[in-house]
């Protein structure tokens, strides 16, 4: 449920027409969960931390430049693609009988 709410808020941030610094507070704390719950398993932890750093740098650049805005859009695009490729259903729970067979 939390992932659905965080993803909905993030999509709203990605497609908003203008971004204000107050908006960053709305989704800053959700970014780690969104990055690490994406479906791309090959996305290295270092790249995820780099994306967090670039988002922080983009928001802390005042006044905003073409490069900071482009970096923010690219980071958002990567995160959206990772969330899009995430599995739609959680894995099925393993029954007690199947656990006993595997042991």
PDB file of C-alpha atoms in Angstrom:
ATOM      1  CA  UNK A   1       0.000   0.000   0.000  1.00  0.00           C
ATOM      2  CA  UNK A   2       2.834   2.375   0.892  1.00  0.00           C
ATOM      3  CA  UNK A   3       4.571   1.679  -2.404  1.00  0.00           C
ATOM      4  CA  UNK A   4       1.398   2.559  -4.315  1.00  0.00           C
ATOM      5  CA  UNK A   5       1.034   5.858  -2.465  1.00  0.00           C
ATOM      6  CA  UNK A   6       4.715   6.769  -2.866  1.00  0.00           C
ATOM      7  CA  UNK A   7       4.662   5.868  -6.555  1.00  0.00           C
ATOM      8  CA  UNK A   8       1.528   7.940  -7.147  1.00  0.00           C
ATOM      9  CA  UNK A   9       3.119  10.943  -5.457  1.00  0.00           C
ATOM     10  CA  UNK A  10       6.319  10.434  -7.457  1.00  0.00           C
ATOM     11  CA  UNK A  11       4.436  10.292 -10.769  1.00  0.00           C
ATOM     12  CA  UNK A  12       2.731  13.558  -9.844  1.00  0.00           C
ATOM     13  CA  UNK A  13       6.133  15.115  -9.163  1.00  0.00           C
ATOM     14  CA  UNK A  14       7.537  13.857 -12.458  1.00  0.00           C
ATOM     15  CA  UNK A  15       4.760  15.319 -14.558  1.00  0.00           C
ATOM     16  CA  UNK A  16       4.100  18.572 -12.697  1.00  0.00           C
ATOM     17  CA  UNK A  17       4.434  21.725 -14.754  1.00  0.00           C
ATOM     18  CA  UNK A  18       6.497  23.614 -12.230  1.00  0.00           C
ATOM     19  CA  UNK A  19       8.563  22.468  -9.287  1.00  0.00           C
ATOM     20  CA  UNK A  20       9.007  24.430  -6.089  1.00  0.00           C
ATOM     21  CA  UNK A  21      11.448  23.707  -3.320  1.00  0.00           C
ATOM     22  CA  UNK A  22       8.598  22.844  -0.950  1.00  0.00           C
ATOM     23  CA  UNK A  23       7.666  19.943  -3.241  1.00  0.00           C
ATOM     24  CA  UNK A  24      11.047  18.315  -2.639  1.00  0.00           C
ATOM     25  CA  UNK A  25      10.042  17.667   0.965  1.00  0.00           C
ATOM     26  CA  UNK A  26       6.983  15.779  -0.258  1.00  0.00           C
ATOM     27  CA  UNK A  27       8.945  13.061  -1.967  1.00  0.00           C
ATOM     28  CA  UNK A  28      12.549  13.215  -0.704  1.00  0.00           C
ATOM     29  CA  UNK A  29      12.036  10.558   1.974  1.00  0.00           C
ATOM     30  CA  UNK A  30      10.281   8.224  -0.458  1.00  0.00           C
ATOM     31  CA  UNK A  31      13.113   8.112  -3.001  1.00  0.00           C
ATOM     32  CA  UNK A  32      15.166   5.317  -1.351  1.00  0.00           C
ATOM     33  CA  UNK A  33      12.149   3.009  -1.167  1.00  0.00           C
ATOM     34  CA  UNK A  34      11.240   3.778  -4.772  1.00  0.00           C
ATOM     35  CA  UNK A  35      14.783   3.185  -6.009  1.00  0.00           C
ATOM     36  CA  UNK A  36      15.342  -0.081  -4.167  1.00  0.00           C
ATOM     37  CA  UNK A  37      11.906  -1.541  -4.946  1.00  0.00           C
ATOM     38  CA  UNK A  38      12.218  -1.165  -8.708  1.00  0.00           C
ATOM     39  CA  UNK A  39      12.192  -4.193 -10.952  1.00  0.00           C
ATOM     40  CA  UNK A  40      15.665  -3.729 -12.408  1.00  0.00           C
ATOM     41  CA  UNK A  41      17.933  -6.014 -10.393  1.00  0.00           C
ATOM     42  CA  UNK A  42      21.012  -5.148 -12.439  1.00  0.00           C
ATOM     43  CA  UNK A  43      20.855  -1.520 -11.297  1.00  0.00           C
ATOM     44  CA  UNK A  44      23.859  -1.356  -8.982  1.00  0.00           C
ATOM     45  CA  UNK A  45      23.586   0.099  -5.503  1.00  0.00           C
ATOM     46  CA  UNK A  46      26.219   2.681  -6.430  1.00  0.00           C
ATOM     47  CA  UNK A  47      24.092   3.861  -9.356  1.00  0.00           C
ATOM     48  CA  UNK A  48      21.072   4.165  -7.059  1.00  0.00           C
ATOM     49  CA  UNK A  49      23.063   6.266  -4.602  1.00  0.00           C
ATOM     50  CA  UNK A  50      24.326   8.356  -7.531  1.00  0.00           C
ATOM     51  CA  UNK A  51      20.738   8.989  -8.606  1.00  0.00           C
ATOM     52  CA  UNK A  52      19.880  10.115  -5.062  1.00  0.00           C
ATOM     53  CA  UNK A  53      22.878  12.456  -5.111  1.00  0.00           C
ATOM     54  CA  UNK A  54      21.970  13.904  -8.499  1.00  0.00           C
ATOM     55  CA  UNK A  55      18.405  14.537  -7.398  1.00  0.00           C
ATOM     56  CA  UNK A  56      19.724  16.325  -4.296  1.00  0.00           C
ATOM     57  CA  UNK A  57      22.181  18.355  -6.367  1.00  0.00           C
ATOM     58  CA  UNK A  58      19.488  19.271  -8.887  1.00  0.00           C
ATOM     59  CA  UNK A  59      17.164  20.572  -6.196  1.00  0.00           C
ATOM     60  CA  UNK A  60      19.924  22.474  -4.380  1.00  0.00           C
ATOM     61  CA  UNK A  61      21.063  24.358  -7.474  1.00  0.00           C
ATOM     62  CA  UNK A  62      19.755  27.916  -7.249  1.00  0.00           C
ATOM     63  CA  UNK A  63      18.847  29.414  -9.614  1.00  0.00           C
ATOM     64  CA  UNK A  64      17.963  26.367 -11.613  1.00  0.00           C
ATOM     65  CA  UNK A  65      20.030  25.779 -14.747  1.00  0.00           C
ATOM     66  CA  UNK A  66      19.409  23.798 -17.904  1.00  0.00           C
ATOM     67  CA  UNK A  67      21.838  21.129 -16.662  1.00  0.00           C
ATOM     68  CA  UNK A  68      20.276  20.769 -13.218  1.00  0.00           C
ATOM     69  CA  UNK A  69      16.799  20.499 -14.731  1.00  0.00           C
ATOM     70  CA  UNK A  70      17.981  17.963 -17.309  1.00  0.00           C
ATOM     71  CA  UNK A  71      19.694  15.893 -14.604  1.00  0.00           C
ATOM     72  CA  UNK A  72      16.496  15.871 -12.535  1.00  0.00           C
ATOM     73  CA  UNK A  73      14.429  14.769 -15.531  1.00  0.00           C
ATOM     74  CA  UNK A  74      16.881  12.008 -16.414  1.00  0.00           C
ATOM     75  CA  UNK A  75      16.895  10.735 -12.812  1.00  0.00           C
ATOM     76  CA  UNK A  76      13.110  10.786 -12.734  1.00  0.00           C
ATOM     77  CA  UNK A  77      12.967   8.941 -16.057  1.00  0.00           C
ATOM     78  CA  UNK A  78      15.320   6.213 -14.822  1.00  0.00           C
ATOM     79  CA  UNK A  79      13.283   5.804 -11.651  1.00  0.00           C
ATOM     80  CA  UNK A  80      10.005   5.656 -13.583  1.00  0.00           C
ATOM     81  CA  UNK A  81      11.388   2.997 -15.916  1.00  0.00           C
ATOM     82  CA  UNK A  82      12.596   0.939 -12.950  1.00  0.00           C
ATOM     83  CA  UNK A  83       9.204   1.195 -11.269  1.00  0.00           C
ATOM     84  CA  UNK A  84       7.451   0.352 -14.543  1.00  0.00           C
ATOM     85  CA  UNK A  85       9.489  -2.829 -14.930  1.00  0.00           C
ATOM     86  CA  UNK A  86       8.814  -3.922 -11.342  1.00  0.00           C
ATOM     87  CA  UNK A  87       6.863  -7.159 -10.963  1.00  0.00           C
ATOM     88  CA  UNK A  88       3.146  -6.563 -10.639  1.00  0.00           C
ATOM     89  CA  UNK A  89       2.466  -9.266  -8.083  1.00  0.00           C
ATOM     90  CA  UNK A  90       4.469 -10.290  -5.056  1.00  0.00           C
ATOM     91  CA  UNK A  91       5.840 -13.828  -5.076  1.00  0.00           C
ATOM     92  CA  UNK A  92       3.427 -16.470  -3.827  1.00  0.00           C
ATOM     93  CA  UNK A  93       3.990 -17.587  -0.234  1.00  0.00           C
ATOM     94  CA  UNK A  94       5.538 -21.003   0.169  1.00  0.00           C
ATOM     95  CA  UNK A  95       3.309 -23.505   1.954  1.00  0.00           C
ATOM     96  CA  UNK A  96       4.503 -25.544   4.911  1.00  0.00           C
ATOM     97  CA  UNK A  97       4.391 -28.704   2.825  1.00  0.00           C
ATOM     98  CA  UNK A  98       6.669 -27.218   0.155  1.00  0.00           C
ATOM     99  CA  UNK A  99       9.071 -25.980   2.833  1.00  0.00           C
ATOM    100  CA  UNK A 100       9.263 -29.481   4.315  1.00  0.00           C
ATOM    101  CA  UNK A 101       9.971 -31.002   0.875  1.00  0.00           C
ATOM    102  CA  UNK A 102      12.796 -28.591   0.148  1.00  0.00           C
ATOM    103  CA  UNK A 103      14.525 -29.299   3.460  1.00  0.00           C
TER     104      UNK A 103
END
